[in-house]
PDB file of C-alpha atoms in Angstrom:
ATOM      1  CA  MET G   1       7.295  26.233 -12.567  1.00  0.00           C
ATOM      2  CA  MET G   2       4.920  24.280 -14.334  1.00  0.00           C
ATOM      3  CA  LEU G   3       2.660  22.656 -11.989  1.00  0.00           C
ATOM      4  CA  ASP G   4       2.092  19.001 -13.313  1.00  0.00           C
ATOM      5  CA  PHE G   5      -0.585  17.268 -12.447  1.00  0.00           C
ATOM      6  CA  LYS G   6       0.385  13.339 -12.729  1.00  0.00           C
ATOM      7  CA  GLN G   7       3.072  13.741 -10.633  1.00  0.00           C
ATOM      8  CA  GLU G   8       2.848  13.716  -7.041  1.00  0.00           C
ATOM      9  CA  PHE G   9       2.025  15.951  -4.222  1.00  0.00           C
ATOM     10  CA  TRP G  10       3.747  16.364  -0.897  1.00  0.00           C
ATOM     11  CA  LEU G  11       2.358  18.385   1.966  1.00  0.00           C
ATOM     12  CA  THR G  12       4.588  18.684   4.657  1.00  0.00           C
ATOM     13  CA  THR G  13       3.637  20.627   7.904  1.00  0.00           C
ATOM     14  CA  ASP G  14       4.415  22.088  11.335  1.00  0.00           C
ATOM     15  CA  ALA G  15       3.160  23.537  14.326  1.00  0.00           C
ATOM     16  CA  SER G  16       5.168  25.891  16.904  1.00  0.00           C
ATOM     17  CA  ASP G  17       3.568  28.001  20.001  1.00  0.00           C
ATOM     18  CA  ASP G  18       3.672  30.632  17.633  1.00  0.00           C
ATOM     19  CA  GLY G  19       1.928  29.613  14.433  1.00  0.00           C
ATOM     20  CA  LEU G  20       1.384  26.804  11.908  1.00  0.00           C
ATOM     21  CA  ALA G  21       2.810  26.352   8.330  1.00  0.00           C
ATOM     22  CA  ALA G  22       2.883  24.058   5.210  1.00  0.00           C
ATOM     23  CA  VAL G  23       4.902  23.462   2.267  1.00  0.00           C
ATOM     24  CA  LEU G  24       3.216  22.290  -0.824  1.00  0.00           C
ATOM     25  CA  GLU G  25       5.743  20.628  -3.299  1.00  0.00           C
ATOM     26  CA  ASN G  26       4.777  18.488  -6.633  1.00  0.00           C
ATOM     27  CA  ARG G  27       8.080  16.033  -6.910  1.00  0.00           C
ATOM     28  CA  THR G  28       8.150  12.719  -8.992  1.00  0.00           C
ATOM     29  CA  LYS G  29       7.145   9.231  -7.954  1.00  0.00           C
ATOM     30  CA  GLU G  30      11.055   8.793  -7.200  1.00  0.00           C
ATOM     31  CA  GLY G  31      10.697  12.456  -5.111  1.00  0.00           C
ATOM     32  CA  LYS G  32      12.298  14.483  -7.457  1.00  0.00           C
ATOM     33  CA  LEU G  33      11.333  18.368  -6.277  1.00  0.00           C
ATOM     34  CA  LEU G  34      10.004  19.417  -8.888  1.00  0.00           C
ATOM     35  CA  GLY G  35       8.906  22.979  -7.103  1.00  0.00           C
ATOM     36  CA  VAL G  36       7.038  24.606  -4.594  1.00  0.00           C
ATOM     37  CA  VAL G  37       3.660  25.054  -5.563  1.00  0.00           C
ATOM     38  CA  SER G  38       3.333  27.609  -2.055  1.00  0.00           C
ATOM     39  CA  TYR G  39       3.785  28.447   1.479  1.00  0.00           C
ATOM     40  CA  TRP G  40       1.164  28.504   4.088  1.00  0.00           C
ATOM     41  CA  SER G  41       1.568  29.778   7.799  1.00  0.00           C
ATOM     42  CA  ARG G  42      -1.170  31.327  10.137  1.00  0.00           C
ATOM     43  CA  GLY G  43      -0.630  32.815  13.507  1.00  0.00           C
ATOM     44  CA  VAL G  44      -1.802  30.992  16.710  1.00  0.00           C
ATOM     45  CA  LYS G  45      -5.461  31.256  18.323  1.00  0.00           C
ATOM     46  CA  PRO G  46      -5.485  32.502  22.211  1.00  0.00           C
ATOM     47  CA  ASN G  47      -7.487  29.029  22.511  1.00  0.00           C
ATOM     48  CA  GLU G  48      -5.470  26.943  20.262  1.00  0.00           C
ATOM     49  CA  LYS G  49      -2.365  27.972  22.413  1.00  0.00           C
ATOM     50  CA  LYS G  50      -3.805  25.282  25.127  1.00  0.00           C
ATOM     51  CA  TYR G  51      -3.663  22.818  22.485  1.00  0.00           C
ATOM     52  CA  THR G  52      -1.266  19.557  23.131  1.00  0.00           C
ATOM     53  CA  VAL G  53       2.074  19.927  20.970  1.00  0.00           C
ATOM     54  CA  ARG G  54      -0.224  16.687  19.132  1.00  0.00           C
ATOM     55  CA  GLU G  55      -2.831  18.418  18.723  1.00  0.00           C
ATOM     56  CA  LYS G  56      -1.065  21.833  17.283  1.00  0.00           C
ATOM     57  CA  GLU G  57       0.810  19.247  14.689  1.00  0.00           C
ATOM     58  CA  CYS G  58      -2.475  17.699  13.640  1.00  0.00           C
ATOM     59  CA  LEU G  59      -4.507  21.193  13.656  1.00  0.00           C
ATOM     60  CA  ALA G  60      -1.657  22.056  10.998  1.00  0.00           C
ATOM     61  CA  ILE G  61      -2.215  19.278   9.342  1.00  0.00           C
ATOM     62  CA  VAL G  62      -6.072  19.818   8.783  1.00  0.00           C
ATOM     63  CA  ASP G  63      -5.563  23.422   8.229  1.00  0.00           C
ATOM     64  CA  SER G  64      -3.189  23.384   5.217  1.00  0.00           C
ATOM     65  CA  MET G  65      -5.405  20.113   3.751  1.00  0.00           C
ATOM     66  CA  ASN G  66      -8.442  23.107   3.843  1.00  0.00           C
ATOM     67  CA  PHE G  67      -6.416  25.519   2.486  1.00  0.00           C
ATOM     68  CA  TYR G  68      -4.630  23.359  -0.578  1.00  0.00           C
ATOM     69  CA  ARG G  69      -8.210  21.265  -0.613  1.00  0.00           C
ATOM     70  CA  HIS G  70      -7.902  22.355  -5.212  1.00  0.00           C
ATOM     71  CA  PHE G  71      -4.871  20.696  -5.081  1.00  0.00           C
ATOM     72  CA  LEU G  72      -4.956  17.881  -2.971  1.00  0.00           C
ATOM     73  CA  LEU G  73      -8.489  16.417  -3.155  1.00  0.00           C
ATOM     74  CA  GLY G  74      -9.674  13.740  -5.508  1.00  0.00           C
ATOM     75  CA  ARG G  75      -5.537  12.283  -5.665  1.00  0.00           C
ATOM     76  CA  GLU G  76      -3.475  10.182  -3.863  1.00  0.00           C
ATOM     77  CA  PHE G  77      -0.533  12.451  -2.167  1.00  0.00           C
ATOM     78  CA  ILE G  78       2.320  12.660   0.848  1.00  0.00           C
ATOM     79  CA  ILE G  79       1.797  14.104   4.801  1.00  0.00           C
ATOM     80  CA  ARG G  80       4.858  14.822   6.245  1.00  0.00           C
ATOM     81  CA  THR G  81       5.271  15.942   9.861  1.00  0.00           C
ATOM     82  CA  ASP G  82       8.428  15.896  12.284  1.00  0.00           C
ATOM     83  CA  HIS G  83       5.754  14.590  14.867  1.00  0.00           C
ATOM     84  CA  PHE G  84       5.992  10.886  14.917  1.00  0.00           C
ATOM     85  CA  SER G  85       2.806  10.051  16.193  1.00  0.00           C
ATOM     86  CA  LEU G  86       0.937  10.962  13.576  1.00  0.00           C
ATOM     87  CA  THR G  87       1.932   9.072  11.247  1.00  0.00           C
ATOM     88  CA  TYR G  88      -0.689   6.725  13.173  1.00  0.00           C
ATOM     89  CA  LEU G  89      -3.126   9.267  13.494  1.00  0.00           C
ATOM     90  CA  ILE G  90      -5.009   7.168  10.811  1.00  0.00           C
ATOM     91  CA  SER G  91      -4.742   3.566  11.613  1.00  0.00           C
ATOM     92  CA  GLN G  92      -4.691   3.615  15.617  1.00  0.00           C
ATOM     93  CA  GLN G  93      -6.952   1.081  17.464  1.00  0.00           C
ATOM     94  CA  LYS G  94      -7.747   3.135  20.224  1.00  0.00           C
ATOM     95  CA  THR G  95     -10.649   5.418  19.572  1.00  0.00           C
ATOM     96  CA  PRO G  96      -9.259   9.297  19.575  1.00  0.00           C
ATOM     97  CA  GLN G  97     -11.141  11.807  21.690  1.00  0.00           C
ATOM     98  CA  HIS G  98     -12.652  15.188  21.174  1.00  0.00           C
ATOM     99  CA  ARG G  99     -10.350  17.196  18.165  1.00  0.00           C
ATOM    100  CA  ILE G 100      -8.475  14.777  16.750  1.00  0.00           C
ATOM    101  CA  ALA G 101     -11.471  13.111  16.760  1.00  0.00           C
ATOM    102  CA  ARG G 102     -13.645  15.602  14.325  1.00  0.00           C
ATOM    103  CA  TRP G 103     -10.446  16.227  12.626  1.00  0.00           C
ATOM    104  CA  ILE G 104     -10.291  12.423  11.735  1.00  0.00           C
ATOM    105  CA  ASP G 105     -13.793  13.059   9.984  1.00  0.00           C
ATOM    106  CA  THR G 106     -12.552  15.618   8.383  1.00  0.00           C
ATOM    107  CA  LEU G 107      -9.418  14.634   6.661  1.00  0.00           C
ATOM    108  CA  ALA G 108     -11.472  11.136   5.967  1.00  0.00           C
ATOM    109  CA  GLU G 109     -12.733  13.114   2.680  1.00  0.00           C
ATOM    110  CA  TYR G 110      -8.557  12.506   1.514  1.00  0.00           C
ATOM    111  CA  ASN G 111      -6.403  10.138  -0.233  1.00  0.00           C
ATOM    112  CA  PHE G 112      -2.936  10.559   1.259  1.00  0.00           C
ATOM    113  CA  CYS G 113      -0.180   8.464   3.871  1.00  0.00           C
ATOM    114  CA  ILE G 114       1.777   9.889   7.255  1.00  0.00           C
ATOM    115  CA  LYS G 115       5.747  10.230   7.027  1.00  0.00           C
ATOM    116  CA  HIS G 116       8.003  10.690   9.244  1.00  0.00           C
ATOM    117  CA  LEU G 117      10.203  13.755   8.577  1.00  0.00           C
ATOM    118  CA  SER G 118      13.584  13.958  11.017  1.00  0.00           C
ATOM    119  CA  GLY G 119      14.024  17.999  11.986  1.00  0.00           C
ATOM    120  CA  SER G 120      16.936  18.963  10.554  1.00  0.00           C
ATOM    121  CA  LYS G 121      15.333  17.986   7.567  1.00  0.00           C
ATOM    122  CA  HIS G 122      12.082  19.492   8.144  1.00  0.00           C
ATOM    123  CA  THR G 123      13.219  23.426   7.683  1.00  0.00           C
ATOM    124  CA  VAL G 124      11.161  25.004   5.257  1.00  0.00           C
ATOM    125  CA  ALA G 125       7.672  23.961   7.883  1.00  0.00           C
ATOM    126  CA  ASP G 126       9.299  25.041  10.292  1.00  0.00           C
ATOM    127  CA  GLY G 127      10.793  28.368   9.982  1.00  0.00           C
ATOM    128  CA  LEU G 128       7.612  29.738   8.822  1.00  0.00           C
ATOM    129  CA  SER G 129       5.870  28.067  11.945  1.00  0.00           C
ATOM    130  CA  ARG G 130       8.209  29.927  14.187  1.00  0.00           C
ATOM    131  CA  ILE G 131       7.894  33.610  12.530  1.00  0.00           C
ATOM    132  CA  PRO G 132       6.887  36.049  15.465  1.00  0.00           C
ATOM    133  CA  ARG G 133       3.455  37.330  14.481  1.00  0.00           C
ATOM    134  CA  PRO G 134       0.850  38.765  16.275  1.00  0.00           C
ATOM    135  CA  THR G 135      -1.590  36.486  17.557  1.00  0.00           C
ATOM    136  CA  ALA G 136      -4.413  35.088  15.212  1.00  0.00           C
ATOM    137  CA  GLY G 137      -7.813  36.529  15.719  1.00  0.00           C
ATOM    138  CA  THR G 138      -6.781  39.694  17.827  1.00  0.00           C
ATOM    139  CA  ALA G 139      -7.065  43.490  17.057  1.00  0.00           C
ATOM    140  CA  GLU G 140      -3.418  43.731  16.920  1.00  0.00           C
ATOM    141  CA  GLU G 141      -3.569  41.076  14.125  1.00  0.00           C
ATOM    142  CA  LYS G 142      -6.626  42.330  12.351  1.00  0.00           C
ATOM    143  CA  GLY G 143      -4.806  45.661  11.785  1.00  0.00           C
ATOM    144  CA  ARG G 144      -1.779  44.339  10.459  1.00  0.00           C
ATOM    145  CA  LYS G 145      -2.687  41.283   8.135  1.00  0.00           C
ATOM    146  CA  ILE G 146       0.990  39.714   7.335  1.00  0.00           C
ATOM    147  CA  ILE G 147       0.479  37.482   3.980  1.00  0.00           C
ATOM    148  CA  LEU G 148       3.016  34.589   4.271  1.00  0.00           C
ATOM    149  CA  MET G 149       1.217  32.849   1.233  1.00  0.00           C
ATOM    150  CA  VAL G 150       3.115  33.202  -1.764  1.00  0.00           C
ATOM    151  CA  SER G 151       2.378  30.997  -4.904  1.00  0.00           C
ATOM    152  CA  LEU G 152       4.638  30.074  -7.426  1.00  0.00           C
ATOM    153  CA  VAL G 153       2.319  28.009  -9.842  1.00  0.00           C
ATOM    154  CA  SER G 154       2.185  29.746 -13.097  1.00  0.00           C
ATOM    155  CA  CYS G 155      -0.564  29.389 -15.057  1.00  0.00           C
TER     156      CYS G 155
END
C-alpha cells in the first residue's frame, strides 16, 4: 500500500479492562478504504484499571493520537469510537473534571472530529484491545515484550 497524504486518515480506537487499541486507516473522501497504515495496542496499567469506561475510551484516543502524531498533526482526520458520549467530548457545555480536562488540552492541538461506530462494526480495534497480555508496567510485562504495532506503510 502506498500512503496517500492527499486522502483522509481515520483513527478507530477502543479500550477494555485488558488494553487500549487503535487502527489507523487511509481512506478516500467518500470513505473507501485505501489500506491500513498501522495497528497499535498496549496493556492497561494497574492504576488505569480503576478508570471509568469513558476515561479508558478517552485514554485510548489520547494515547493513540500521541503514537500517530507524525501522521495526524497538521491535518484533518476522523476518530471513530464505540463510546457514544465521546462524540460530544469537545463540544460539551459542562467543563470536564480531572483527567478528561487535561486530555482535552492535549487534544486541542489536533484537528479532528469524533464519530460513533456501532459495536458490531468495531471489530479490529475491539479485538486488539482484548488480547490477554501482562499488565503494562509490571515486571512480567517488562520481561516479555509483546509488540502488536504492525506497520504496513511502504517507503
